[in-house]
Coordinates of C-alpha atoms in Angstrom, one line a residue:
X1 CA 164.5 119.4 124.3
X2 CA 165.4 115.9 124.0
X3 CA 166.4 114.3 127.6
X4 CA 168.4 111.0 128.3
X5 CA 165.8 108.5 129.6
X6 CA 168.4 108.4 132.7
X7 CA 167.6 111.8 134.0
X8 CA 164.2 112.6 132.6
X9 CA 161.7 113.6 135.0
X10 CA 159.4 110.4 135.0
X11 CA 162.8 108.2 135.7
X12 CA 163.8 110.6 138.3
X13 CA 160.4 110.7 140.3
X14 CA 160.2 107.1 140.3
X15 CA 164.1 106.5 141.1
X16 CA 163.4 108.2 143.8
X17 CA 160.3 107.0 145.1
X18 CA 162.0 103.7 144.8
X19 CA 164.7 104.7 146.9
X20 CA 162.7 106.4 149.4
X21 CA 160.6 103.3 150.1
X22 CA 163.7 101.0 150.2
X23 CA 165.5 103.2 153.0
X24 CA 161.6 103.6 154.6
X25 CA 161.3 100.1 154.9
X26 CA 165.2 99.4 156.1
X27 CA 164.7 102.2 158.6
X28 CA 161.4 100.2 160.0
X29 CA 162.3 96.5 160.2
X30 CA 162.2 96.9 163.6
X31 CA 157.9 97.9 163.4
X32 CA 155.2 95.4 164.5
X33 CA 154.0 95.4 160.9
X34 CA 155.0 94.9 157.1
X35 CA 156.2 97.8 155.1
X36 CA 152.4 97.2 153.4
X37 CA 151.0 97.5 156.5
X38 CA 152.4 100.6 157.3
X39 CA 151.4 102.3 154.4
X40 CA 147.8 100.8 154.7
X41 CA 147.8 103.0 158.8
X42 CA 149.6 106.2 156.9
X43 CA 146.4 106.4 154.4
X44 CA 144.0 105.4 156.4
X45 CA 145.0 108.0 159.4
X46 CA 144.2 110.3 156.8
X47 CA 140.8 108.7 155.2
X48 CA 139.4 107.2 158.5
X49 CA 135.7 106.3 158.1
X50 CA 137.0 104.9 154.0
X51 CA 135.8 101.3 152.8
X52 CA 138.5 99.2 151.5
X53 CA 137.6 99.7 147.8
X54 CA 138.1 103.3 148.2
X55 CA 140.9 102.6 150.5
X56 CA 143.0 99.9 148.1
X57 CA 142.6 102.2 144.9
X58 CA 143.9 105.1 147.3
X59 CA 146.9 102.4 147.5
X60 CA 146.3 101.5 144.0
X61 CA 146.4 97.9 145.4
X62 CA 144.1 94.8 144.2
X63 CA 141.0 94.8 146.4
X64 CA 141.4 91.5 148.0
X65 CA 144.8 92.5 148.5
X66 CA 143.9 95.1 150.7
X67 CA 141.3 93.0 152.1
X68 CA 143.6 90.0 153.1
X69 CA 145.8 92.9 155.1
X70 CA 143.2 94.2 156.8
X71 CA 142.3 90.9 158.1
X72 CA 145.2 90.2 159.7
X73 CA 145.4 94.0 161.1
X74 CA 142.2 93.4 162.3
X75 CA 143.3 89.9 164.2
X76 CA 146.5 92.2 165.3
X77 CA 144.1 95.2 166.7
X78 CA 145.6 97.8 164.1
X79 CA 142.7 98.7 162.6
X80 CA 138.6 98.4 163.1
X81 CA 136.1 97.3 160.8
X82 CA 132.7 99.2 161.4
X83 CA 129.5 98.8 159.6
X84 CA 128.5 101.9 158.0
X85 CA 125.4 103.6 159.2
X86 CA 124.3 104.2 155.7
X87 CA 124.7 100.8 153.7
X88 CA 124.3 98.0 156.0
X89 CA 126.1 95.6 154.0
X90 CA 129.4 98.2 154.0
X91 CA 132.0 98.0 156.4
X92 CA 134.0 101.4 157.3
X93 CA 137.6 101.0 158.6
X94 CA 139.5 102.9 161.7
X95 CA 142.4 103.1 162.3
X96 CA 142.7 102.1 166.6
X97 CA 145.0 103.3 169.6
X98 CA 148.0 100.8 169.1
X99 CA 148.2 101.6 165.3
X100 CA 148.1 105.3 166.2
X101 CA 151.0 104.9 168.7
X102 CA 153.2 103.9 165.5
X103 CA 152.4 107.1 163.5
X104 CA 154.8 109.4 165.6
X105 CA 158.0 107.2 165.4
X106 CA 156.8 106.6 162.1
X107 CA 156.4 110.3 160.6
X108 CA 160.1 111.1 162.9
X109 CA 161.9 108.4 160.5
X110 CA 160.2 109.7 157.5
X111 CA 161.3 112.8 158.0
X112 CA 164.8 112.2 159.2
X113 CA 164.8 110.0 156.1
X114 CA 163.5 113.3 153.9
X115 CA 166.0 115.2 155.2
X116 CA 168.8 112.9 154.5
X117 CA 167.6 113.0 151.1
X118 CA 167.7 116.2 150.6
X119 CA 171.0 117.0 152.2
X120 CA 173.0 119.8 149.8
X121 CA 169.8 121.4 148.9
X122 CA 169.3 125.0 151.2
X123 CA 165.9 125.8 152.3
X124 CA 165.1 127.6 149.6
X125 CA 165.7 125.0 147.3
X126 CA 163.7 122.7 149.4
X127 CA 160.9 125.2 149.2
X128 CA 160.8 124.9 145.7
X129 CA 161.2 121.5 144.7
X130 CA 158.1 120.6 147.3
X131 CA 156.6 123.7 145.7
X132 CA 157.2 122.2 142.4
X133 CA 156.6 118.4 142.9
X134 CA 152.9 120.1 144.6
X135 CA 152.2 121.6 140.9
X136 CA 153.0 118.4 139.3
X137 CA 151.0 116.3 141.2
X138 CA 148.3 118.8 141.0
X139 CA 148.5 118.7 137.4
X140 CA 148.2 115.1 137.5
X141 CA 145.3 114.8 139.4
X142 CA 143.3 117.6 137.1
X143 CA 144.6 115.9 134.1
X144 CA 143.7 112.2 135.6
X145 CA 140.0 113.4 136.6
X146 CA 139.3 115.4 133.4
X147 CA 140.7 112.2 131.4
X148 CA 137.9 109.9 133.5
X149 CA 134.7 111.6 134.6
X150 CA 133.6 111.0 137.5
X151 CA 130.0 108.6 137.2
X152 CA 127.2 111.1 137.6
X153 CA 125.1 110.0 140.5
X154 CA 125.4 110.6 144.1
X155 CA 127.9 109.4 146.4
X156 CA 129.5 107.0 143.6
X157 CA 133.1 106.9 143.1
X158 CA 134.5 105.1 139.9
X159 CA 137.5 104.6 138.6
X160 CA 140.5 106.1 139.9
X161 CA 139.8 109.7 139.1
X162 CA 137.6 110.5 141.6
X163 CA 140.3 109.5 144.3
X164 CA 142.2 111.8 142.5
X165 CA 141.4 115.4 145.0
X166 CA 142.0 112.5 148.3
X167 CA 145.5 111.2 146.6
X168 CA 146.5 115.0 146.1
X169 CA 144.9 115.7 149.9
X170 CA 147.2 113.0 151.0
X171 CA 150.3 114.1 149.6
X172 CA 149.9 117.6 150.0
X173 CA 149.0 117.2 154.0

């Protein structure tokens, strides 16, 4: 079945991913951070403990990127940089009280916003389109970590496939 590049899935998923994060980032102007910034406390109050490696392909942001964020987070007391108890030249990174305050209101927009978006759609069809956009990101991931092997020795993470199972953790949480 040939689609129109308008509506084929790939266009839709990132039209609206586009549009989400547009109204997400309207909706919090009035935050003590960058829209950047918020995303950095949403994945990292779910990976706390990560490096920023791990953390900025989570993000699938430049590592100095990530890093020049988290210094001023740091300078702003949004988020703690702790040296890792196994590898002393590692720095592990926590989220801290005053970034943690901004979750709540943060989640309560996001889903306000969600449910705007999905206004005309009944429950059950709201079931299944989460249901179904579960399966395709699961399918992803599988297909992303059988396309890049993980490297073979222990505790080493390479490439982006092996984030793959803490991306779908992520969204599916």
């Amino acid at each position: 079945m040939k689609q129109d590049p308008q509506t084929s899935l790939g266009f839709l998923l990132v039209d609206a991913a586009r549009l989400l994060r547009r109204r997400f980032e309207q909706e919090n102007r009035d935050m003590p951070m960058t829209s950047a910034q918020l995303q950095i406390i949403a994945r990292l109050s779910k990976n706390e403990g990560i490096g920023q490696a791990a953390l900025a392909s989570l993000l699938e942001l430049e590592p100095m990127t990530v890093s020049r964020h988290v210094d001023r987070m740091v300078a702003a007391g949004l988020v703690e940089r702790v040296q890792d108890p196994n590898d002393r030249r590692a720095r592990q990174l926590f989220t801290t009280e005053k970034s943690r305050a901004l979750l709540a209101p943060m989640r309560e927009r996001a889903n306000t916003l969600f449910d705007e978006a999905q206004v005309g759609l009944s429950s059950k069809e709201r079931e299944a389109l989460f249901a179904a956009l579960q399966v395709v990101v699961r399918n992803l991931c599988a297909a992303d970590a059988s396309a890049n092997p993980a490297d073979d020795r222990p505790g080493r993470r390479t490439g982006s496939a092996p984030m793959a199972d803490d991306v779908k953790q992520d969204i599916l949480s």
